[in-house]
PDB file of C-alpha atoms in Angstrom:
ATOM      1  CA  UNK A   1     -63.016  96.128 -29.438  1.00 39.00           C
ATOM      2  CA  UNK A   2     -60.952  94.283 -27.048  1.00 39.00           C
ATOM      3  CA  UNK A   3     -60.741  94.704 -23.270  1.00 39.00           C
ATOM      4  CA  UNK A   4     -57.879  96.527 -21.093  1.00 40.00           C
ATOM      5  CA  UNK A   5     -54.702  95.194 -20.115  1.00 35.00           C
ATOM      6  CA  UNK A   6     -55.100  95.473 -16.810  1.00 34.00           C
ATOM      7  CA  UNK A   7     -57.637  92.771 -16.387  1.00 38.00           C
ATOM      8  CA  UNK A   8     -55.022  90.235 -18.414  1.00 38.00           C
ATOM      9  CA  UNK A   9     -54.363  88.125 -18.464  1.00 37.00           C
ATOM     10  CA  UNK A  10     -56.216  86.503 -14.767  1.00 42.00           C
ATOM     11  CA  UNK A  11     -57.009  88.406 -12.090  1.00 52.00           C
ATOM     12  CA  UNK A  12     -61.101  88.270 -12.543  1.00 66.00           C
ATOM     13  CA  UNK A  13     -62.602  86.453  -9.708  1.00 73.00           C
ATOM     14  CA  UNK A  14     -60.521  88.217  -6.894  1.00 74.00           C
ATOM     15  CA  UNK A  15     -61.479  91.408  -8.808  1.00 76.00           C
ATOM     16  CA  UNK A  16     -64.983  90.528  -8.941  1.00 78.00           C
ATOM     17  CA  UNK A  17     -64.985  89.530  -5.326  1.00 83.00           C
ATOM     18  CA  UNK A  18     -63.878  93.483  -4.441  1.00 86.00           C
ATOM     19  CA  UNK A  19     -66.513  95.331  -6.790  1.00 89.00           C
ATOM     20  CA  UNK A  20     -69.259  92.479  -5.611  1.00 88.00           C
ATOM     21  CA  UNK A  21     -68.737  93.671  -1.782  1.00 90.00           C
ATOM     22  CA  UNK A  22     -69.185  97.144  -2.834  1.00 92.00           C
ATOM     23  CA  UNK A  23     -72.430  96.273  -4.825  1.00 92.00           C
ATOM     24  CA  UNK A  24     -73.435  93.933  -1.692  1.00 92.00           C
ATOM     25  CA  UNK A  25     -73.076  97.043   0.483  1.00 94.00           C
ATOM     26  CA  UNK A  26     -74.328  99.443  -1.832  1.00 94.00           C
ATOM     27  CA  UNK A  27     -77.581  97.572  -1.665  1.00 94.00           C
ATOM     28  CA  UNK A  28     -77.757  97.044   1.319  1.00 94.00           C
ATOM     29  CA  UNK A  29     -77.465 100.845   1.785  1.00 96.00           C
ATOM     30  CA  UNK A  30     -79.933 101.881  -0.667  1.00 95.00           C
ATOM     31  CA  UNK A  31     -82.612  99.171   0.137  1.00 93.00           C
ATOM     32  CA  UNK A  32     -82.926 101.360   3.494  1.00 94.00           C
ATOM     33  CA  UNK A  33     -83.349 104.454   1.810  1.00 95.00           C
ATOM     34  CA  UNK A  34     -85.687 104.350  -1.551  1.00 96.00           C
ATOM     35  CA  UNK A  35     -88.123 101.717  -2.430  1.00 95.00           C
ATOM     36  CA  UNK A  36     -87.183  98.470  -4.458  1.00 93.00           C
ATOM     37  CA  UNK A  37     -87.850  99.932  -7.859  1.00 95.00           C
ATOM     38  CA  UNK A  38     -85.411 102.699  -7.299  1.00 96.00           C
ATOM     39  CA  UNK A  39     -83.088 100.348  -5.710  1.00 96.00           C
ATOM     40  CA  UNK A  40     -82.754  98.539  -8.572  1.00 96.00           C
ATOM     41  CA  UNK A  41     -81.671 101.383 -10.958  1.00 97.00           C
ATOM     42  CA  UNK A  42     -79.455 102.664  -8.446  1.00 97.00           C
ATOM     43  CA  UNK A  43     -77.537  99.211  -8.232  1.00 97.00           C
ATOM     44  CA  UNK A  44     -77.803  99.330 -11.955  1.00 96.00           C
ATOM     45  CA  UNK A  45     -75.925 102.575 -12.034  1.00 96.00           C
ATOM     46  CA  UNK A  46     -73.134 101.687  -9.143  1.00 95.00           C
ATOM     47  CA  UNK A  47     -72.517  98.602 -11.252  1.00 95.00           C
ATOM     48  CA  UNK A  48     -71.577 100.490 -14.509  1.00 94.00           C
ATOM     49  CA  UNK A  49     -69.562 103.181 -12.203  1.00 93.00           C
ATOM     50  CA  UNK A  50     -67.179 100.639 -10.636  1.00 91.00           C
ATOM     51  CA  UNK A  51     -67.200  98.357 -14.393  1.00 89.00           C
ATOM     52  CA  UNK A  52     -67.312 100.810 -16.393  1.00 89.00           C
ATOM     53  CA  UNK A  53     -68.979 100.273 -19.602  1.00 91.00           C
ATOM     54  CA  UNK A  54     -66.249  98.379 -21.707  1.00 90.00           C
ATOM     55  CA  UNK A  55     -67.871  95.345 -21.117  1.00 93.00           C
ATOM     56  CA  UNK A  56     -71.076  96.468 -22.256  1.00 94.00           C
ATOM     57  CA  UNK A  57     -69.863  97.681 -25.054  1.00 93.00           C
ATOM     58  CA  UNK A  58     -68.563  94.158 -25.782  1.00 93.00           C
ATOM     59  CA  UNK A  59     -71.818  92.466 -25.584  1.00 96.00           C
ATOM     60  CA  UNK A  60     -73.281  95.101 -28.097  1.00 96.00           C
ATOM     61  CA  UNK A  61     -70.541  94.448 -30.723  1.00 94.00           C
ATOM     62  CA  UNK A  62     -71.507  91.023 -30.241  1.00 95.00           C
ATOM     63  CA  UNK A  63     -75.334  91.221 -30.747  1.00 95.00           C
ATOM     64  CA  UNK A  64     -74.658  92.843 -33.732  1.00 95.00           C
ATOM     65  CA  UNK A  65     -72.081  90.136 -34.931  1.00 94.00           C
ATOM     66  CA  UNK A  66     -74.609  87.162 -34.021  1.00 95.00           C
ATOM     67  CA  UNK A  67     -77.872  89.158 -35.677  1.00 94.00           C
ATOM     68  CA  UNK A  68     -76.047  89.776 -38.674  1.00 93.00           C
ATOM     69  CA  UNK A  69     -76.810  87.490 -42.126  1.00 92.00           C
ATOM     70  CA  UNK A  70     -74.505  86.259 -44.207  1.00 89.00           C
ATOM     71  CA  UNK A  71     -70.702  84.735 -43.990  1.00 91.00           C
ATOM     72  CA  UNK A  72     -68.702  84.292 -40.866  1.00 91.00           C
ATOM     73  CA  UNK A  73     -66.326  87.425 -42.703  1.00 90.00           C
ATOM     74  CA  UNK A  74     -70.053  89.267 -42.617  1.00 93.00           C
ATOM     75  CA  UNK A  75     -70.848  88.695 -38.788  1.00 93.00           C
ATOM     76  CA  UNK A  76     -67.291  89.634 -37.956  1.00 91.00           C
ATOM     77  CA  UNK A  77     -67.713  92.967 -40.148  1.00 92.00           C
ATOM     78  CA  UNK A  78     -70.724  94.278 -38.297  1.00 93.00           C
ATOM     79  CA  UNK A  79     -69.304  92.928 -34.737  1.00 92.00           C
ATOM     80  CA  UNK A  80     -66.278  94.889 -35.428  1.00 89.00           C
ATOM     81  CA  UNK A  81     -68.097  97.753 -37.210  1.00 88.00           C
ATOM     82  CA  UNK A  82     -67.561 100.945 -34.658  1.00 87.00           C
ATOM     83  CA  UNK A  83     -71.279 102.143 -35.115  1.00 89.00           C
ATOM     84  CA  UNK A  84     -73.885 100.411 -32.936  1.00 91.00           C
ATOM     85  CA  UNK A  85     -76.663  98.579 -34.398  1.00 91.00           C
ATOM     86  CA  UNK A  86     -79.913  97.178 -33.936  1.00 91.00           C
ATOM     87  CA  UNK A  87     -78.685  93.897 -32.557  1.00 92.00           C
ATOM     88  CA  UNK A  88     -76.383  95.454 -30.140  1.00 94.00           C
ATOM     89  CA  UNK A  89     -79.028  97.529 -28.911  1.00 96.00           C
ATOM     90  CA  UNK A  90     -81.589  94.948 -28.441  1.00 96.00           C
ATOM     91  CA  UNK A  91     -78.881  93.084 -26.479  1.00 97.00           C
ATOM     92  CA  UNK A  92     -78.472  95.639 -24.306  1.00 97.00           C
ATOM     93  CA  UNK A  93     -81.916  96.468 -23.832  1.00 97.00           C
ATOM     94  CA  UNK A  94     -82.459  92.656 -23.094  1.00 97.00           C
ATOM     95  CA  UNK A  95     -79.123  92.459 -19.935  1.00 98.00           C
ATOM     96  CA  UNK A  96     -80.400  96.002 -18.574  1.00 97.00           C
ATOM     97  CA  UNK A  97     -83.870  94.859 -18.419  1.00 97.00           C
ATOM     98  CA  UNK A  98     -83.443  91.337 -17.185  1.00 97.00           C
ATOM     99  CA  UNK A  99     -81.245  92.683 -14.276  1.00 97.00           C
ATOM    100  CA  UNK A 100     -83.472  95.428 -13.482  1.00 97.00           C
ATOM    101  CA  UNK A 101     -86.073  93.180 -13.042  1.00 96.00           C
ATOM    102  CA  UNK A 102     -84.535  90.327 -10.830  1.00 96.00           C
ATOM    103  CA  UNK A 103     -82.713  92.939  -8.552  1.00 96.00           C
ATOM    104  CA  UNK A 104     -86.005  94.441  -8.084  1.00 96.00           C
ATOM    105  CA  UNK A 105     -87.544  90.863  -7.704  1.00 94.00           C
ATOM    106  CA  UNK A 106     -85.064  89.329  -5.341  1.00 94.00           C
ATOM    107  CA  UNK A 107     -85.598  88.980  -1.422  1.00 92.00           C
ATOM    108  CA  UNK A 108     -83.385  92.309   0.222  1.00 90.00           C
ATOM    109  CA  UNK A 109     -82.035  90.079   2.461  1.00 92.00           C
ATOM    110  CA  UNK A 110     -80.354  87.899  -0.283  1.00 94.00           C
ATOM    111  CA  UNK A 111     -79.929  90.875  -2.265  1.00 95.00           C
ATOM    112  CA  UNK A 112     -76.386  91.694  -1.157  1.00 95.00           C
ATOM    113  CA  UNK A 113     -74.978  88.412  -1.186  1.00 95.00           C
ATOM    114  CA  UNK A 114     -76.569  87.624  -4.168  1.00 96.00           C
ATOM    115  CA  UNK A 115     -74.649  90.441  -5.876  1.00 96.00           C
ATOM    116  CA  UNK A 116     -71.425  89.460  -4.591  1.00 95.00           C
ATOM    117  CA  UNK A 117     -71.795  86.039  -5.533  1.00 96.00           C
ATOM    118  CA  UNK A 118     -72.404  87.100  -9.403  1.00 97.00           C
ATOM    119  CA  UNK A 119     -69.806  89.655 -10.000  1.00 95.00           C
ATOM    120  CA  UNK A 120     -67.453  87.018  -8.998  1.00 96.00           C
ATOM    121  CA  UNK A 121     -69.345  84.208 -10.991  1.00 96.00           C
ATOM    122  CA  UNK A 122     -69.029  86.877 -14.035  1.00 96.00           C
ATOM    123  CA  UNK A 123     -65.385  87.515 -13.689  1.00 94.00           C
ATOM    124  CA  UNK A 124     -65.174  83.753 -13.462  1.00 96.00           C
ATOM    125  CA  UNK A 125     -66.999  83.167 -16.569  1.00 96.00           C
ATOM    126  CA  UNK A 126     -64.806  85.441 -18.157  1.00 95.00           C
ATOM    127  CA  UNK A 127     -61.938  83.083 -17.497  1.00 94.00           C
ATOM    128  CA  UNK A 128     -63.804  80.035 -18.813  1.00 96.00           C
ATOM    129  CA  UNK A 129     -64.722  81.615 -22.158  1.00 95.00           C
ATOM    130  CA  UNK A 130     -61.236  82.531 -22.663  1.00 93.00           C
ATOM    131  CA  UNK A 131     -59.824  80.029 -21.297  1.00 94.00           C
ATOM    132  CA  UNK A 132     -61.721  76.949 -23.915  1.00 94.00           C
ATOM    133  CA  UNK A 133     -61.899  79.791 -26.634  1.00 90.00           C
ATOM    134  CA  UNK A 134     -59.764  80.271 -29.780  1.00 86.00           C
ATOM    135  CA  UNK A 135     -58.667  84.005 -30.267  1.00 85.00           C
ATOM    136  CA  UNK A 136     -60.385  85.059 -33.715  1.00 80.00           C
ATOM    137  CA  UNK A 137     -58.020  88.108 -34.487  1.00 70.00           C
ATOM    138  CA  UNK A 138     -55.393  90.099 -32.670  1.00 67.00           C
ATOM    139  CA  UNK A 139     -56.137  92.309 -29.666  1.00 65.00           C
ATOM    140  CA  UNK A 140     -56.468  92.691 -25.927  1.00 67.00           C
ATOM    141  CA  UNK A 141     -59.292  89.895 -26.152  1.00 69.00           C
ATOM    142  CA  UNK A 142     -56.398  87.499 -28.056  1.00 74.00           C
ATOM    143  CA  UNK A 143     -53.646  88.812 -25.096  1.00 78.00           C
ATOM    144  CA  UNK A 144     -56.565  87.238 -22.520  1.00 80.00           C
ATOM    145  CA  UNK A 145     -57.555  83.953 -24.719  1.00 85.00           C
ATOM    146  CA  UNK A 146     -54.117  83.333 -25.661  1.00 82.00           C
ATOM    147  CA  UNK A 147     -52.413  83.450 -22.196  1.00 85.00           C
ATOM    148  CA  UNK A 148     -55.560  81.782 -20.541  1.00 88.00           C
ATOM    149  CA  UNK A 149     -55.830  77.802 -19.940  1.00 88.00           C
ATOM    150  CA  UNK A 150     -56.855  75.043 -18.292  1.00 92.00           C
ATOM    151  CA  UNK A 151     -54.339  76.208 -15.629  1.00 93.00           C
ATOM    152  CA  UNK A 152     -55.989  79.694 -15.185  1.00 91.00           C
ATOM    153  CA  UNK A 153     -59.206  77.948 -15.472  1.00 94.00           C
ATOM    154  CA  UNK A 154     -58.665  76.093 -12.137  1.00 95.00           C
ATOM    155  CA  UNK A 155     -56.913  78.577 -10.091  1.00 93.00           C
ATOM    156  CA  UNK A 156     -60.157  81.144 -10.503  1.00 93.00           C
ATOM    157  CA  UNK A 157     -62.483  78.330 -10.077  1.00 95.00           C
ATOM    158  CA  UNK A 158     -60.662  77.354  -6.918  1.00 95.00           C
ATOM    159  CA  UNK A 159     -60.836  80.897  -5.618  1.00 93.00           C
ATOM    160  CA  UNK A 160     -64.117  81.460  -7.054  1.00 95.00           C
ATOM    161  CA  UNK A 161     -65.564  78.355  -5.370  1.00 96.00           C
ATOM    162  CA  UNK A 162     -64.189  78.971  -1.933  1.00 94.00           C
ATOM    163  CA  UNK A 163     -65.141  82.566  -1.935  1.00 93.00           C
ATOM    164  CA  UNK A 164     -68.768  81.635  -3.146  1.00 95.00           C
ATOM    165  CA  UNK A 165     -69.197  78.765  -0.559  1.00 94.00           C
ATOM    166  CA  UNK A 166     -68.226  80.935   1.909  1.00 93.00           C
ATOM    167  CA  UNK A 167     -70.685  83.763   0.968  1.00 92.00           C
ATOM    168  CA  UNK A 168     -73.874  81.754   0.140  1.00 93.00           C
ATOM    169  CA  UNK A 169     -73.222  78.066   0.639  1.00 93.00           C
ATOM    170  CA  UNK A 170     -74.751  75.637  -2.179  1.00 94.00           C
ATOM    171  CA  UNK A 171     -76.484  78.391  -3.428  1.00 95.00           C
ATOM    172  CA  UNK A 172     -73.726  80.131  -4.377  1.00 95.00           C
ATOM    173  CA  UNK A 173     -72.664  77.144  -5.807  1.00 96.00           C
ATOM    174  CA  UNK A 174     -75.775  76.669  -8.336  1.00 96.00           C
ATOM    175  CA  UNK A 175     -75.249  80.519  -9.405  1.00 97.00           C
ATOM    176  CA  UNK A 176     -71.732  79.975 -10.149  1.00 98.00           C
ATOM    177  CA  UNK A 177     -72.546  76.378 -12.096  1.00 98.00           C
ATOM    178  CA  UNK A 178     -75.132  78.120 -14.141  1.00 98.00           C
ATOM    179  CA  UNK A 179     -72.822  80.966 -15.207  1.00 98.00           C
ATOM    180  CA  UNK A 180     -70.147  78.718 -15.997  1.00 98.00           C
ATOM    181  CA  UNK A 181     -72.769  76.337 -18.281  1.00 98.00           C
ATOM    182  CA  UNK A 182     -73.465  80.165 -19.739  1.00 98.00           C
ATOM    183  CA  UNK A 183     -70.115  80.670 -20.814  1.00 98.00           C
ATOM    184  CA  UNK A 184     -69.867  77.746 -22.613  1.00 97.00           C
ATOM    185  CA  UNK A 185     -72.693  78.063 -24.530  1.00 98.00           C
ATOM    186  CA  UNK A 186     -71.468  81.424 -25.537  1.00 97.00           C
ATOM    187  CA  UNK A 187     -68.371  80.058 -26.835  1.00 96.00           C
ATOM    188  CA  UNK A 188     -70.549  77.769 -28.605  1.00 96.00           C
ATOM    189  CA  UNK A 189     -72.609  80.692 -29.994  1.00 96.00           C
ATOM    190  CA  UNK A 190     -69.126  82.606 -30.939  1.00 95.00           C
ATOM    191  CA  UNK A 191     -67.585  79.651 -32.492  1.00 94.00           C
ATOM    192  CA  UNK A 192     -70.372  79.452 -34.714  1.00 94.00           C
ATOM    193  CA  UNK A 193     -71.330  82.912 -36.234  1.00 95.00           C
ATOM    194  CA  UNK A 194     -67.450  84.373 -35.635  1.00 93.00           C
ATOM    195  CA  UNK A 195     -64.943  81.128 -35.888  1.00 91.00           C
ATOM    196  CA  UNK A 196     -63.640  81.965 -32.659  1.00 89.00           C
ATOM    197  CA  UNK A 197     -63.777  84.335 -29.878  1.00 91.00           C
ATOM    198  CA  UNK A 198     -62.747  88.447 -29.400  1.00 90.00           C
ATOM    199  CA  UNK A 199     -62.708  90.715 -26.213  1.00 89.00           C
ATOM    200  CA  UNK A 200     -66.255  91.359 -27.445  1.00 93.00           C
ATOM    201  CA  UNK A 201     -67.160  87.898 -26.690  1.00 94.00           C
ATOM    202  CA  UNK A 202     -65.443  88.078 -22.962  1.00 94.00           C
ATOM    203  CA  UNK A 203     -67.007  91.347 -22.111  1.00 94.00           C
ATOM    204  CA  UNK A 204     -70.741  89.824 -23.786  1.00 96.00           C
ATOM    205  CA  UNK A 205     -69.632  86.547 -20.981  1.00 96.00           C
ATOM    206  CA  UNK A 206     -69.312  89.364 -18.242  1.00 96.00           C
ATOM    207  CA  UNK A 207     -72.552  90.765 -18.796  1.00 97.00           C
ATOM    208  CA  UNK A 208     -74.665  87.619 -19.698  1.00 98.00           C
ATOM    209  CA  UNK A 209     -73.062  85.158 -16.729  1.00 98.00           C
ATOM    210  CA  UNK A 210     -73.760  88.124 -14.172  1.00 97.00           C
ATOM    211  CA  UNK A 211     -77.479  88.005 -15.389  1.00 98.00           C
ATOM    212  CA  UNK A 212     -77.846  84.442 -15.426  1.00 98.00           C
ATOM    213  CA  UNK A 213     -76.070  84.130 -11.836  1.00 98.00           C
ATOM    214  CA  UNK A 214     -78.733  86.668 -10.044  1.00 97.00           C
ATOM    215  CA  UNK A 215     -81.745  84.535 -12.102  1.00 97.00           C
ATOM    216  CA  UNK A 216     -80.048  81.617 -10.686  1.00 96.00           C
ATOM    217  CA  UNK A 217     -80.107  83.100  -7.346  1.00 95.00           C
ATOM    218  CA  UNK A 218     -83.739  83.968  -7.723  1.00 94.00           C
ATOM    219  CA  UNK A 219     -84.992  81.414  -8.968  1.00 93.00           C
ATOM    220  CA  UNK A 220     -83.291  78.461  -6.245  1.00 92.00           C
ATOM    221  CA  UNK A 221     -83.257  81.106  -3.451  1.00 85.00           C
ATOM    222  CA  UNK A 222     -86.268  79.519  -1.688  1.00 72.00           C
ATOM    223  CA  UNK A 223     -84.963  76.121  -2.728  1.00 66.00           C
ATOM    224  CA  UNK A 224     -81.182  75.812  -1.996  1.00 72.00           C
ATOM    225  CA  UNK A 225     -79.941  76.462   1.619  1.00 65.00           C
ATOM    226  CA  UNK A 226     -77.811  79.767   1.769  1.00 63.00           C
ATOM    227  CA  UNK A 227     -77.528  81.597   5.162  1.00 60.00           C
ATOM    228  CA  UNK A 228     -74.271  80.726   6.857  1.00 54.00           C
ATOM    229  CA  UNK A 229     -75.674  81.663  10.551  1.00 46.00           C
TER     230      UNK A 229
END
């Protein structure tokens, strides 16, 4: 499964930078009306409404791809195999658990910003795994890999950096480092089970670089400066 056209072949971090204002706001929002628990599957679901769930999909036809045995041909069988399986259901157990848990963990005054901050870092990472990936087969994933560089690369990091710094200083910084180091090993991790990458493997970046962002941002919130006032 690749992804839609009309996120090809580079628009991603401004993109990200629109749906992560509505999640910041959403938050914000809910956090004054139900308790953090609740919060959290409510940002949960407003995510997957303004995503949508191609991406998700993507990271399922990748666990099943990296959890299958046997040749690369094998691993690209089951990741292109249209019926889910037990590795692409433990994957997305795994992403919908781990963000449950640090939205609901995270400070509700970082909250927002925090959210912002890793829907662009996502879309970013997006860009990176593309852009330092070979396209395994043809597809919207190859339209993406194929028509995204070292060029592309820059001009999203450049917008993602600015936009980040200017959200939540060097702690934006560190979320959008970490995703980035997360994209990379996922082309790693593509590269070797696949031979190369798909628009599985961009929408499995999406979904693992947002986690790894909010961790990021919970984990060094208390450590790396971020309020701007």
């Amino acid at each position: 499964m690749g992804l839609p056209p009309y996120i090809c072949p580079n628009p991603p971090p401004p993109r990200g930078s629109h749906i992560g204002q509505l999640l910041g706001v959403s938050a914000y929002l809910l956090s004054r009306i139900f308790p953090a628990a609740l919060t959290s599957v409510l940002v949960l679901a407003v995510i997957y409404k303004l995503c949508g769930i191609n991406h998700l999909d993507g990271l399922a036809d990748f666990g099943d791809g990296v959890v299958a045995h046997g040749s690369l041909e094998k691993k690209v069988a089951a990741m292109k195999d249209v019926n889910l399986g037990t590795g692409g259901v433990a994957f997305i157990i795994m992403i919908l658990i781990a963000n449950y848990a640090i939205i609901n963990s995270m400070p509700q005054i970082l909250l927002p910003l925090a959210l912002l901050v890793a829907e662009v870092s996502a879309k970013q990472s997006m860009i990176a795994f593309a852009a330092f990936s070979t396209s395994l087969h043809k597809g919207f994933g190859q339209i993406m890999i194929d028509k995204t560089g070292n060029r592309e690369f820059l001009i999203g990091l450049a917008i993602s950096v600015a936009a980040i710094y200017f959200a939540l200083g060097p702690l934006g910084l560190a979320m959008l480092a970490a995703s980035q180091l997360a994209a990379i090993y996922l082309i790693v991790v593509a590269k070797r089970n696949f031979g190369g990458a798909t628009g599985d493997g961009i929408g499995a970046a999406n979904e693992i670089c947002r986690a790894v962002a909010l961790a990021a941002a919970f984990t060094l919130g208390g450590v790396l400066p971020w309020m701007r006032w």
